[in-house]
mmCIF file of C-alpha atoms in Angstrom:
data_model
loop_
_atom_site.group_PDB
_atom_site.id
_atom_site.type_symbol
_atom_site.label_atom_id
_atom_site.label_comp_id
_atom_site.label_asym_id
_atom_site.label_seq_id
_atom_site.Cartn_x
_atom_site.Cartn_y
_atom_site.Cartn_z
ATOM 1 C CA MET A 171 -5.824 14.695 -13.974
ATOM 2 C CA ASN A 172 -7.901 11.700 -12.920
ATOM 3 C CA PRO A 173 -7.641 8.797 -15.384
ATOM 4 C CA VAL A 174 -11.303 7.804 -15.297
ATOM 5 C CA GLN A 175 -14.536 8.763 -13.592
ATOM 6 C CA ALA A 176 -15.546 6.861 -10.474
ATOM 7 C CA PRO A 177 -17.538 3.856 -11.701
ATOM 8 C CA GLY A 178 -19.856 3.301 -8.735
ATOM 9 C CA PRO A 179 -21.826 5.072 -5.981
ATOM 10 C CA GLY A 180 -19.721 6.615 -3.233
ATOM 11 C CA GLN A 181 -16.501 5.895 -5.120
ATOM 12 C CA ILE A 182 -13.693 8.241 -6.155
ATOM 13 C CA PRO A 183 -10.817 7.625 -8.581
ATOM 14 C CA PRO A 184 -7.142 7.889 -7.616
ATOM 15 C CA ASP A 185 -5.448 11.197 -8.394
ATOM 16 C CA TYR A 186 -2.017 9.950 -9.440
ATOM 17 C CA PRO A 187 -0.262 13.357 -9.687
ATOM 18 C CA HIS A 188 -1.287 13.847 -6.031
ATOM 19 C CA SER A 189 -0.933 10.303 -4.769
ATOM 20 C CA ILE A 190 1.290 8.163 -2.579
ATOM 21 C CA CYS A 191 3.433 7.453 -5.668
ATOM 22 C CA MET A 192 4.931 10.920 -5.242
ATOM 23 C CA VAL A 193 6.074 10.761 -1.615
ATOM 24 C CA LEU A 194 9.367 8.874 -1.899
ATOM 25 C CA PRO A 195 10.521 10.764 -5.037
ATOM 26 C CA THR A 196 9.798 14.020 -3.182
ATOM 27 C CA ALA A 197 11.754 12.888 -0.120
ATOM 28 C CA LEU A 198 14.688 11.651 -2.210
ATOM 29 C CA ARG A 199 14.822 14.950 -4.069
ATOM 30 C CA ALA A 200 15.183 16.664 -0.685
ATOM 31 C CA LEU A 201 18.321 14.563 -0.158
ATOM 32 C CA GLY A 202 19.720 15.649 -3.502
ATOM 33 C CA VAL A 203 18.928 12.429 -5.374
ATOM 34 C CA LYS A 204 18.353 13.248 -9.032
ATOM 35 C CA LEU A 205 15.645 11.050 -10.525
ATOM 36 C CA PRO A 206 15.052 10.794 -14.281
ATOM 37 C CA ARG A 207 11.690 10.944 -15.972
ATOM 38 C CA PRO A 208 8.953 9.794 -15.441
ATOM 39 C CA TYR A 209 9.598 10.282 -11.712
ATOM 40 C CA ALA A 210 8.134 13.509 -10.389
ATOM 41 C CA ALA A 211 7.989 15.255 -7.023
ATOM 42 C CA LEU A 212 5.229 17.071 -5.195
ATOM 43 C CA ASP A 213 5.356 20.863 -5.138
ATOM 44 C CA ILE A 214 5.802 21.685 -1.448
ATOM 45 C CA PRO A 215 6.921 25.327 -1.091
ATOM 46 C CA TRP A 216 8.333 25.085 2.444
ATOM 47 C CA LEU A 217 10.325 21.970 1.538
ATOM 48 C CA SER A 218 11.701 23.533 -1.636
ATOM 49 C CA GLY A 219 12.758 26.571 0.383
ATOM 50 C CA ARG A 220 14.478 24.400 2.967
ATOM 51 C CA ILE A 221 16.399 22.516 0.276
ATOM 52 C CA SER A 222 17.634 25.710 -1.354
ATOM 53 C CA ALA A 223 18.519 27.435 1.930
ATOM 54 C CA SER A 224 22.163 28.335 2.322
ATOM 55 C CA GLY A 225 24.370 26.778 4.977
ATOM 56 C CA ALA A 226 25.286 23.156 5.519
ATOM 57 C CA GLY A 227 23.183 23.017 8.674
ATOM 58 C CA ARG A 228 20.035 23.631 6.655
ATOM 59 C CA LYS A 229 20.610 20.813 4.163
ATOM 60 C CA PHE A 230 19.171 17.322 4.554
ATOM 61 C CA ASP A 231 21.595 14.438 4.321
ATOM 62 C CA ARG A 232 19.436 11.802 6.055
ATOM 63 C CA LEU A 233 15.912 10.534 5.550
ATOM 64 C CA LEU A 234 13.660 8.693 7.974
ATOM 65 C CA PHE A 235 11.008 7.316 5.626
ATOM 66 C CA TYR A 236 8.172 6.143 7.855
ATOM 67 C CA PHE A 237 5.580 3.812 6.297
ATOM 68 C CA LEU A 238 2.555 3.717 8.620
ATOM 69 C CA ASP A 239 0.164 1.059 7.382
ATOM 70 C CA SER A 240 -3.569 1.952 7.234
ATOM 71 C CA LEU A 241 -3.604 5.537 8.507
ATOM 72 C CA GLY A 242 -6.559 7.142 6.748
ATOM 73 C CA LEU A 243 -6.839 10.903 6.394
ATOM 74 C CA GLU A 244 -9.898 11.311 8.625
ATOM 75 C CA ALA A 245 -8.419 9.049 11.299
ATOM 76 C CA CYS A 246 -5.278 11.183 11.293
ATOM 77 C CA LYS A 247 -7.310 14.368 11.713
ATOM 78 C CA LYS A 248 -9.501 12.871 14.429
ATOM 79 C CA SER A 249 -6.540 11.645 16.476
ATOM 80 C CA GLY A 250 -5.760 15.241 17.427
ATOM 81 C CA GLY A 251 -2.166 14.512 18.379
ATOM 82 C CA LEU A 252 1.276 14.974 16.877
ATOM 83 C CA PHE A 253 0.416 13.769 13.379
ATOM 84 C CA ALA A 254 -2.760 15.878 13.219
ATOM 85 C CA ARG A 255 -0.753 18.946 14.249
ATOM 86 C CA LEU A 256 2.003 18.242 11.735
ATOM 87 C CA LEU A 257 -0.585 17.598 9.019
ATOM 88 C CA LYS A 258 -1.688 21.240 9.304
ATOM 89 C CA SER A 259 1.823 22.685 9.153
ATOM 90 C CA HIS A 260 3.917 20.152 7.211
ATOM 91 C CA GLY A 261 1.460 17.787 5.558
ATOM 92 C CA LEU A 262 -0.950 17.296 2.727
ATOM 93 C CA ALA A 263 -3.775 15.006 1.697
ATOM 94 C CA LEU A 264 -3.095 12.476 -1.045
ATOM 95 C CA THR A 265 -4.920 9.549 -2.577
ATOM 96 C CA SER A 266 -3.883 5.950 -2.566
ATOM 97 C CA VAL A 267 -3.764 3.913 -5.759
ATOM 98 C CA PHE A 268 -5.986 1.294 -7.365
ATOM 99 C CA PRO A 269 -6.374 -1.282 -5.987
ATOM 100 C CA SER A 270 -6.014 0.371 -2.571
ATOM 101 C CA ILE A 271 -4.469 -2.761 -1.070
ATOM 102 C CA THR A 272 -1.129 -2.967 0.749
ATOM 103 C CA SER A 273 0.703 -5.110 -1.817
ATOM 104 C CA THR A 274 -0.136 -2.747 -4.677
ATOM 105 C CA ALA A 275 0.189 0.489 -2.706
ATOM 106 C CA LEU A 276 3.511 -0.562 -1.187
ATOM 107 C CA CYS A 277 4.957 -1.172 -4.648
ATOM 108 C CA SER A 278 3.686 2.216 -5.833
ATOM 109 C CA ILE A 279 5.255 3.929 -2.812
ATOM 110 C CA TYR A 280 8.650 2.294 -3.307
ATOM 111 C CA THR A 281 8.772 2.500 -7.107
ATOM 112 C CA GLY A 282 7.223 5.971 -7.342
ATOM 113 C CA LEU A 283 4.904 4.804 -10.128
ATOM 114 C CA PRO A 284 1.223 3.840 -10.601
ATOM 115 C CA PRO A 285 0.273 0.143 -10.440
ATOM 116 C CA ALA A 286 -0.089 -0.095 -14.214
ATOM 117 C CA ARG A 287 3.632 0.681 -14.489
ATOM 118 C CA HIS A 288 5.027 -1.591 -11.775
ATOM 119 C CA GLY A 289 2.690 -4.526 -12.449
ATOM 120 C CA ILE A 290 1.749 -5.689 -8.935
ATOM 121 C CA LEU A 291 -1.977 -5.247 -9.416
ATOM 122 C CA GLY A 292 -3.524 -6.744 -6.307
ATOM 123 C CA HIS A 293 -3.167 -9.090 -3.356
ATOM 124 C CA LYS A 294 -4.434 -12.533 -4.401
ATOM 125 C CA ILE A 295 -4.245 -12.296 -8.184
ATOM 126 C CA TYR A 296 -3.809 -14.620 -11.152
ATOM 127 C CA PHE A 297 -0.481 -14.902 -12.945
ATOM 128 C CA ASP A 298 -0.622 -16.341 -16.453
ATOM 129 C CA GLU A 299 3.061 -17.231 -16.129
ATOM 130 C CA ILE A 300 2.244 -20.033 -13.678
ATOM 131 C CA ARG A 301 -1.533 -20.325 -14.283
ATOM 132 C CA THR A 302 -2.613 -19.909 -10.696
ATOM 133 C CA LEU A 303 -3.600 -17.378 -8.063
ATOM 134 C CA VAL A 304 -0.744 -15.965 -6.004
ATOM 135 C CA ASP A 305 -0.828 -14.288 -2.597
ATOM 136 C CA VAL A 306 1.596 -11.508 -3.498
ATOM 137 C CA LEU A 307 2.306 -10.465 0.097
ATOM 138 C CA LYS A 308 3.461 -13.953 1.061
ATOM 139 C CA MET A 309 4.414 -15.142 -2.448
ATOM 140 C CA GLU A 310 2.488 -18.375 -2.052
ATOM 141 C CA ILE A 311 -0.583 -20.035 -3.553
ATOM 142 C CA PRO A 312 -3.733 -19.288 -1.474
ATOM 143 C CA GLY A 313 -4.840 -22.354 0.459
ATOM 144 C CA VAL A 314 -1.607 -24.245 -0.254
ATOM 145 C CA GLY A 315 0.942 -22.358 1.822
ATOM 146 C CA ARG A 316 4.062 -23.382 -0.076
ATOM 147 C CA PRO A 317 6.252 -20.320 -0.744
ATOM 148 C CA LEU A 318 6.890 -19.746 -4.434
ATOM 149 C CA THR A 319 10.508 -18.981 -3.603
ATOM 150 C CA SER A 320 10.927 -22.675 -2.799
ATOM 151 C CA VAL A 321 10.335 -23.589 -6.463
ATOM 152 C CA ARG A 322 12.737 -20.927 -7.752
ATOM 153 C CA LEU A 323 10.287 -18.866 -9.764
ATOM 154 C CA PRO A 324 11.621 -15.506 -11.024
ATOM 155 C CA ILE A 325 9.245 -13.519 -8.835
ATOM 156 C CA LYS A 326 11.520 -10.460 -8.716
ATOM 157 C CA HIS A 327 10.755 -9.984 -12.418
ATOM 158 C CA TRP A 328 7.041 -9.676 -11.666
ATOM 159 C CA LEU A 329 7.879 -6.183 -10.427
ATOM 160 C CA ARG A 330 8.352 -4.539 -13.801
ATOM 161 C CA VAL A 331 10.466 -1.567 -12.659
ATOM 162 C CA PRO A 332 13.299 -1.229 -10.123
ATOM 163 C CA PRO A 333 12.470 0.117 -6.651
ATOM 164 C CA LEU A 334 13.779 3.575 -5.852
ATOM 165 C CA PHE A 335 16.099 2.085 -3.225
ATOM 166 C CA ASP A 336 18.062 0.419 -6.021
ATOM 167 C CA LYS A 337 21.674 1.546 -6.476
ATOM 168 C CA THR A 338 20.668 2.819 -9.911
ATOM 169 C CA PHE A 339 19.028 5.724 -8.077
ATOM 170 C CA LEU A 340 20.797 5.905 -4.704
ATOM 171 C CA GLY A 341 24.368 5.332 -5.809
ATOM 172 C CA ASN A 342 26.553 4.819 -2.736
ATOM 173 C CA ARG A 343 24.045 6.155 -0.212
ATOM 174 C CA ARG A 344 23.631 3.765 2.693
ATOM 175 C CA ALA A 345 20.049 2.512 3.102
ATOM 176 C CA VAL A 346 18.544 0.406 5.907
ATOM 177 C CA HIS A 347 15.087 -1.170 6.163
ATOM 178 C CA ILE A 348 13.533 -1.768 9.609
ATOM 179 C CA SER A 349 10.319 -3.756 10.090
ATOM 180 C CA PRO A 350 8.807 -6.406 12.400
ATOM 181 C CA HIS A 351 10.666 -9.735 12.394
ATOM 182 C CA PRO A 352 7.778 -11.814 10.928
ATOM 183 C CA ILE A 353 7.752 -9.837 7.674
ATOM 184 C CA ILE A 354 11.391 -8.830 7.303
ATOM 185 C CA HIS A 355 11.847 -11.534 4.656
ATOM 186 C CA SER A 356 8.266 -11.914 3.432
ATOM 187 C CA GLY A 357 7.668 -12.556 -0.249
ATOM 188 C CA ILE A 358 6.962 -8.973 -1.188
ATOM 189 C CA SER A 359 9.824 -7.720 1.008
ATOM 190 C CA ASP A 360 12.247 -9.832 -1.005
ATOM 191 C CA MET A 361 10.776 -8.290 -4.154
ATOM 192 C CA ILE A 362 10.819 -4.636 -3.151
ATOM 193 C CA TYR A 363 13.999 -4.255 -1.072
ATOM 194 C CA PRO A 364 17.267 -4.714 -3.004
ATOM 195 C CA ASP A 365 19.803 -7.307 -1.890
ATOM 196 C CA HIS A 366 22.311 -4.584 -0.984
ATOM 197 C CA MET A 367 19.852 -2.911 1.421
ATOM 198 C CA ARG A 368 20.449 -3.965 5.018
ATOM 199 C CA ARG A 369 17.355 -5.281 6.812
ATOM 200 C CA GLU A 370 16.791 -5.119 10.555
ATOM 201 C CA GLY A 371 13.858 -6.752 12.340
ATOM 202 C CA TYR A 372 12.224 -5.824 15.621
ATOM 203 C CA ASP A 373 9.838 -7.411 18.113
ATOM 204 C CA GLU A 374 8.819 -4.431 20.248
ATOM 205 C CA TYR A 375 8.154 -1.041 18.654
ATOM 206 C CA ILE A 376 10.740 0.633 20.871
ATOM 207 C CA GLU A 377 13.363 -1.843 19.645
ATOM 208 C CA GLY A 378 12.730 -0.771 16.072
ATOM 209 C CA LEU A 379 12.924 2.897 17.037
ATOM 210 C CA ALA A 380 16.196 2.302 18.871
ATOM 211 C CA LYS A 381 17.625 0.715 15.725
ATOM 212 C CA ALA A 382 16.457 3.700 13.681
ATOM 213 C CA GLU A 383 18.180 6.011 16.166
ATOM 214 C CA TYR A 384 21.395 4.006 15.903
ATOM 215 C CA TYR A 385 21.529 4.127 12.108
ATOM 216 C CA LEU A 386 20.634 7.817 11.900
ATOM 217 C CA ARG A 387 23.359 8.627 14.410
ATOM 218 C CA ALA A 388 25.774 6.434 12.434
ATOM 219 C CA GLY A 389 25.147 8.446 9.285
ATOM 220 C CA ALA A 390 22.888 6.141 7.270
ATOM 221 C CA GLY A 391 21.520 8.188 4.395
ATOM 222 C CA ILE A 392 18.121 6.484 4.372
ATOM 223 C CA VAL A 393 16.322 4.641 7.160
ATOM 224 C CA ASN A 394 13.101 3.044 5.942
ATOM 225 C CA PHE A 395 10.776 2.175 8.847
ATOM 226 C CA TYR A 396 7.600 0.074 8.593
ATOM 227 C CA GLN A 397 4.959 0.101 11.341
ATOM 228 C CA HIS A 398 1.747 -1.953 11.234
ATOM 229 C CA GLY A 399 0.092 -1.177 14.573
ATOM 230 C CA VAL A 400 -2.634 1.014 13.076
ATOM 231 C CA ASP A 401 -3.428 -1.659 10.480
ATOM 232 C CA GLU A 402 -4.052 -4.207 13.229
ATOM 233 C CA SER A 403 -6.398 -1.944 15.195
ATOM 234 C CA THR A 404 -8.296 -0.460 12.247
ATOM 235 C CA HIS A 405 -9.067 -3.868 10.716
ATOM 236 C CA LYS A 406 -10.428 -5.104 14.026
ATOM 237 C CA PHE A 407 -12.153 -1.991 15.380
ATOM 238 C CA GLY A 408 -12.468 0.565 12.545
ATOM 239 C CA GLY A 409 -10.380 3.473 11.339
ATOM 240 C CA GLU A 410 -11.842 6.092 13.673
ATOM 241 C CA SER A 411 -12.419 3.862 16.715
ATOM 242 C CA SER A 412 -11.060 4.624 20.172
ATOM 243 C CA GLN A 413 -8.775 1.614 19.765
ATOM 244 C CA ALA A 414 -7.342 3.085 16.554
ATOM 245 C CA MET A 415 -6.829 6.436 18.282
ATOM 246 C CA PHE A 416 -4.940 4.610 21.058
ATOM 247 C CA SER A 417 -2.666 2.960 18.472
ATOM 248 C CA ILE A 418 -1.983 6.265 16.727
ATOM 249 C CA ARG A 419 -1.065 7.973 20.011
ATOM 250 C CA ASN A 420 1.317 5.137 20.864
ATOM 251 C CA ILE A 421 3.021 5.455 17.478
ATOM 252 C CA GLU A 422 3.248 9.241 17.814
ATOM 253 C CA GLN A 423 4.912 8.870 21.210
ATOM 254 C CA GLY A 424 7.513 6.639 19.601
ATOM 255 C CA VAL A 425 8.263 9.148 16.851
ATOM 256 C CA ALA A 426 8.585 11.946 19.419
ATOM 257 C CA TRP A 427 10.890 9.754 21.523
ATOM 258 C CA LEU A 428 13.101 9.053 18.519
ATOM 259 C CA ALA A 429 13.303 12.705 17.501
ATOM 260 C CA GLY A 430 14.125 13.738 21.063
ATOM 261 C CA HIS A 431 16.966 11.229 21.388
ATOM 262 C CA LEU A 432 18.834 12.361 18.297
ATOM 263 C CA PRO A 433 21.620 14.936 18.622
ATOM 264 C CA ARG A 434 20.537 18.412 17.572
ATOM 265 C CA ALA A 435 22.843 18.377 14.554
ATOM 266 C CA VAL A 436 21.336 15.090 13.347
ATOM 267 C CA GLN A 437 17.786 16.353 13.930
ATOM 268 C CA ARG A 438 18.378 19.396 11.734
ATOM 269 C CA ARG A 439 19.797 17.330 8.871
ATOM 270 C CA THR A 440 17.181 14.561 8.952
ATOM 271 C CA LEU A 441 13.916 14.738 7.018
ATOM 272 C CA PHE A 442 11.015 12.771 8.491
ATOM 273 C CA ALA A 443 8.646 11.694 5.703
ATOM 274 C CA LEU A 444 5.510 9.784 6.653
ATOM 275 C CA VAL A 445 3.304 7.960 4.173
ATOM 276 C CA SER A 446 0.349 5.611 4.494
ATOM 277 C CA ASP A 447 -0.906 3.137 1.931
ATOM 278 C CA HIS A 448 -4.673 3.367 2.506
ATOM 279 C CA GLY A 449 -7.430 3.881 5.048
ATOM 280 C CA GLN A 450 -10.250 1.518 6.026
ATOM 281 C CA ASN A 451 -13.935 1.230 5.169
ATOM 282 C CA VAL A 452 -16.129 -0.045 8.005
ATOM 283 C CA PHE A 453 -18.536 -2.882 7.233
ATOM 284 C CA GLN A 454 -22.278 -2.463 7.639
ATOM 285 C CA PRO A 455 -24.032 -5.334 9.456
ATOM 286 C CA GLY A 456 -25.182 -8.054 7.069
ATOM 287 C CA ARG A 457 -23.664 -6.442 3.971
ATOM 288 C CA ILE A 458 -21.577 -9.332 2.649
ATOM 289 C CA LEU A 459 -20.721 -10.359 -0.904
ATOM 290 C CA HIS A 460 -20.089 -14.073 -0.434
ATOM 291 C CA PHE A 461 -18.621 -16.464 -2.983
ATOM 292 C CA PRO A 462 -18.806 -20.023 -1.577
ATOM 293 C CA TYR A 463 -16.185 -22.505 -2.735
ATOM 294 C CA MET A 464 -18.689 -24.824 -4.436
ATOM 295 C CA GLU A 465 -20.337 -21.938 -6.316
ATOM 296 C CA ILE A 466 -16.944 -20.847 -7.645
ATOM 297 C CA GLU A 467 -16.192 -24.402 -8.776
ATOM 298 C CA ARG A 468 -19.584 -24.613 -10.508
ATOM 299 C CA GLN A 469 -18.944 -21.407 -12.455
ATOM 300 C CA LYS A 470 -15.584 -22.804 -13.544
ATOM 301 C CA LYS A 471 -17.382 -25.764 -15.099
ATOM 302 C CA THR A 472 -20.368 -23.953 -16.603
ATOM 303 C CA ALA A 473 -19.484 -20.297 -17.285
ATOM 304 C CA GLY A 474 -15.797 -20.167 -18.171
ATOM 305 C CA LEU A 475 -14.569 -18.831 -14.836
ATOM 306 C CA VAL A 476 -10.830 -19.433 -14.504
ATOM 307 C CA ALA A 477 -10.207 -17.951 -11.049
ATOM 308 C CA LEU A 478 -11.575 -15.450 -8.541
ATOM 309 C CA GLY A 479 -8.988 -13.368 -6.700
ATOM 310 C CA THR A 480 -9.272 -10.723 -4.009
ATOM 311 C CA SER A 481 -7.684 -7.478 -2.895
ATOM 312 C CA GLY A 482 -9.508 -6.796 0.349
ATOM 313 C CA ARG A 483 -12.808 -5.221 -0.739
ATOM 314 C CA LEU A 484 -12.050 -5.807 -4.407
ATOM 315 C CA GLY A 485 -12.645 -8.897 -6.513
ATOM 316 C CA HIS A 486 -10.589 -9.994 -9.539
ATOM 317 C CA VAL A 487 -12.495 -12.223 -11.983
ATOM 318 C CA TYR A 488 -10.511 -14.189 -14.569
ATOM 319 C CA SER A 489 -12.356 -15.633 -17.558
ATOM 320 C CA SER A 490 -11.500 -18.147 -20.282
ATOM 321 C CA ALA A 491 -12.902 -15.652 -22.822
ATOM 322 C CA PHE A 492 -13.597 -11.933 -22.958
ATOM 323 C CA PRO A 493 -16.256 -10.730 -23.175
ATOM 324 C CA ASN A 494 -18.109 -13.557 -21.436
ATOM 325 C CA PRO A 495 -21.919 -13.038 -21.392
ATOM 326 C CA ALA A 496 -22.589 -16.040 -19.148
ATOM 327 C CA LEU A 497 -20.108 -14.860 -16.537
ATOM 328 C CA GLU A 498 -21.358 -11.276 -16.801
ATOM 329 C CA LYS A 499 -24.925 -12.435 -16.105
ATOM 330 C CA TRP A 500 -23.845 -14.358 -13.001
ATOM 331 C CA LEU A 501 -21.779 -11.440 -11.705
ATOM 332 C CA ALA A 502 -24.590 -8.938 -12.302
ATOM 333 C CA LEU A 503 -27.007 -11.005 -10.222
ATOM 334 C CA LYS A 504 -24.441 -11.770 -7.558
ATOM 335 C CA CYS A 505 -23.220 -8.185 -7.128
ATOM 336 C CA ARG A 506 -26.533 -6.322 -7.378
ATOM 337 C CA GLY A 507 -26.587 -3.511 -4.816
ATOM 338 C CA LYS A 508 -23.228 -4.568 -3.361
ATOM 339 C CA ALA A 509 -20.559 -4.030 -6.013
ATOM 340 C CA THR A 510 -19.987 -2.451 -9.403
ATOM 341 C CA VAL A 511 -18.682 -4.836 -12.067
ATOM 342 C CA VAL A 512 -16.233 -3.132 -14.435
ATOM 343 C CA PRO A 513 -14.454 -4.583 -17.488
ATOM 344 C CA ARG A 514 -10.697 -4.847 -17.729
ATOM 345 C CA HIS A 515 -10.123 -1.678 -19.756
ATOM 346 C CA THR A 516 -11.821 0.410 -17.027
ATOM 347 C CA SER A 517 -9.851 -1.151 -14.179
ATOM 348 C CA TRP A 518 -6.668 -0.718 -16.229
ATOM 349 C CA ARG A 519 -7.284 3.018 -16.470
ATOM 350 C CA LEU A 520 -8.059 3.181 -12.739
ATOM 351 C CA ALA A 521 -4.643 1.595 -12.137
ATOM 352 C CA GLY A 522 -2.997 4.420 -14.074
ATOM 353 C CA GLY A 523 -2.783 2.678 -17.431
ATOM 354 C CA ALA A 524 -3.480 4.118 -20.869
ATOM 355 C CA GLY A 525 -3.673 2.849 -24.414
ATOM 356 C CA PRO A 526 -3.840 -0.814 -25.453
ATOM 357 C CA LEU A 527 -3.729 -3.329 -22.631
ATOM 358 C CA PRO A 528 -0.355 -5.092 -22.225
ATOM 359 C CA ALA A 529 -0.157 -8.732 -21.173
ATOM 360 C CA HIS A 530 0.389 -7.960 -17.483
ATOM 361 C CA ALA A 531 -2.884 -5.976 -17.354
ATOM 362 C CA ARG A 532 -4.688 -9.319 -17.079
ATOM 363 C CA ARG A 533 -3.440 -9.564 -13.495
ATOM 364 C CA LEU A 534 -6.246 -7.130 -12.625
ATOM 365 C CA GLY A 535 -8.797 -9.577 -14.008
ATOM 366 C CA ASP A 536 -11.079 -9.571 -17.018
ATOM 367 C CA TYR A 537 -13.706 -8.123 -14.696
ATOM 368 C CA THR A 538 -13.179 -6.282 -11.421
ATOM 369 C CA LEU A 539 -15.689 -6.114 -8.578
ATOM 370 C CA LEU A 540 -15.612 -2.707 -6.863
ATOM 371 C CA LEU A 541 -17.411 -3.124 -3.561
ATOM 372 C CA HIS A 542 -19.722 -0.356 -2.413
ATOM 373 C CA ALA A 543 -19.247 1.334 0.942
ATOM 374 C CA GLY A 544 -19.858 -0.925 3.917
ATOM 375 C CA VAL A 545 -19.784 -4.216 1.989
ATOM 376 C CA LYS A 546 -17.508 -7.079 3.049
ATOM 377 C CA LEU A 547 -16.064 -9.487 0.475
ATOM 378 C CA ARG A 548 -15.771 -13.145 1.419
ATOM 379 C CA VAL A 549 -14.268 -15.585 -1.080
ATOM 380 C CA GLU A 550 -13.686 -19.241 -0.175
ATOM 381 C CA PHE A 551 -10.476 -20.432 -1.839
ATOM 382 C CA THR A 552 -10.812 -23.883 -0.269
ATOM 383 C CA PRO A 553 -13.734 -25.860 1.202
ATOM 384 C CA PRO A 554 -14.784 -24.093 4.422
ATOM 385 C CA LYS A 555 -13.542 -25.366 7.776
ATOM 386 C CA GLU A 556 -14.876 -24.790 11.257
ATOM 387 C CA GLU A 557 -13.424 -21.647 12.829
ATOM 388 C CA LYS A 558 -11.438 -22.444 15.977
ATOM 389 C CA TYR A 559 -10.827 -18.889 17.124
ATOM 390 C CA LEU A 560 -12.817 -15.687 17.480
ATOM 391 C CA ARG A 561 -11.710 -13.367 14.685
ATOM 392 C CA PHE A 562 -12.302 -9.623 14.769
ATOM 393 C CA SER A 563 -12.768 -7.951 11.399
ATOM 394 C CA VAL A 564 -14.941 -4.878 11.062
ATOM 395 C CA ALA A 565 -13.184 -2.971 8.267
ATOM 396 C CA ASN A 566 -11.111 -3.494 5.136
ATOM 397 C CA HIS A 567 -9.766 -1.683 2.070
ATOM 398 C CA GLY A 568 -9.018 -2.246 -1.600
ATOM 399 C CA SER A 569 -11.918 -0.442 -3.284
ATOM 400 C CA LEU A 570 -12.541 3.231 -4.075
ATOM 401 C CA THR A 571 -14.356 4.907 -1.176
ATOM 402 C CA ALA A 572 -12.900 8.074 0.306
ATOM 403 C CA ASP A 573 -12.265 6.172 3.553
ATOM 404 C CA GLU A 574 -9.935 3.823 1.685
ATOM 405 C CA LEU A 575 -8.297 6.222 -0.759
ATOM 406 C CA ASN A 576 -7.645 9.426 1.183
ATOM 407 C CA VAL A 577 -4.444 9.372 3.243
ATOM 408 C CA PRO A 578 -2.078 11.886 4.859
ATOM 409 C CA ALA A 579 1.583 12.535 4.075
ATOM 410 C CA LEU A 580 4.079 14.476 6.190
ATOM 411 C CA PHE A 581 7.440 16.086 5.374
ATOM 412 C CA VAL A 582 8.968 17.393 8.601
ATOM 413 C CA PRO A 583 12.533 18.226 9.706
ATOM 414 C CA MET A 584 13.217 16.110 12.784
ATOM 415 C CA ASP A 585 14.140 19.186 14.819
ATOM 416 C CA GLU A 586 10.596 20.520 14.332
ATOM 417 C CA ILE A 587 8.974 17.398 15.800
ATOM 418 C CA VAL A 588 10.325 17.905 19.321
#
């Protein structure tokens, strides 16, 4: 049941019982991991039948959990390759979460819970604990660049629930995380992956796949693989562009290579589960919601603005008082025709919350700006500087359009990929 109606034109709400929160619990159940309430699994008849089938050769004892950043549902269908074929036979359409931004969606995927439960409610959001905006992906203050880990803040506690890779759930199962070297120890990686979970970095995609092959052959119970190639191409060229299709085909070739290089016995006992965090919404020319640095500073002095954060195509507005008529008037004029301004209780429900707002709900903002389709959000956190390089950016995510929210998920035995 959807928690709230879509608040703006062209927007849809997350469907949490059929969302990316459910993918990892479903995959872990296939391995025989027993999860307590409130964790729930998707009802997938073929997968349930495979789990209950007799014979050791038909049981899964290994999981390749493949996190493919920014693969939207329509892009997957349009690609027409391996993933599109598997989507018809072994896949389903799910929604992302709110906000539909990587930091929030990643935490929902790996905790199995809506954002309101795990507490990571955006990308660049305000934390009352330290009274400043924080870039949650990098765990640093926007515009400053100093990692928060260097000042020994208890950032692991900002994630309010343990990740499903914690020993509390996995017991003695061996788990390995594989991702590109630059992000293997990023701020949010240190938050979401337990200390006992081995991490392996890669430079080239094939290197990462070779490491996945090694650990699956060696009997690792869970290999978690992160791939960001589609995210790079869809941000720069659009989710259904020829460049995005090229990236998807390259990634599919890698998955097929990996499946084909595993021994038959390992293939049959390994479940391949693919999940994406969000899709992309393509900008329309000239449709920009711009908050210049000096205008933000002026509203801090005159209207009680505390901070303005962002989650891609979503704005988080923090006020010294709530409600704040002066701030509401400014936002209404600023966002007219470009974004829907919603109060904190509405955004809390969109994030999967219910009942009275707890203290951590403020991380969403006192007001949230839900950008309409095709609108780009530009917030200046520091005085603007001259751009030295040509930067491509034609699409983003974070808000509630179908392009951003609808994503595919796959549950496929590795022997049925080749």
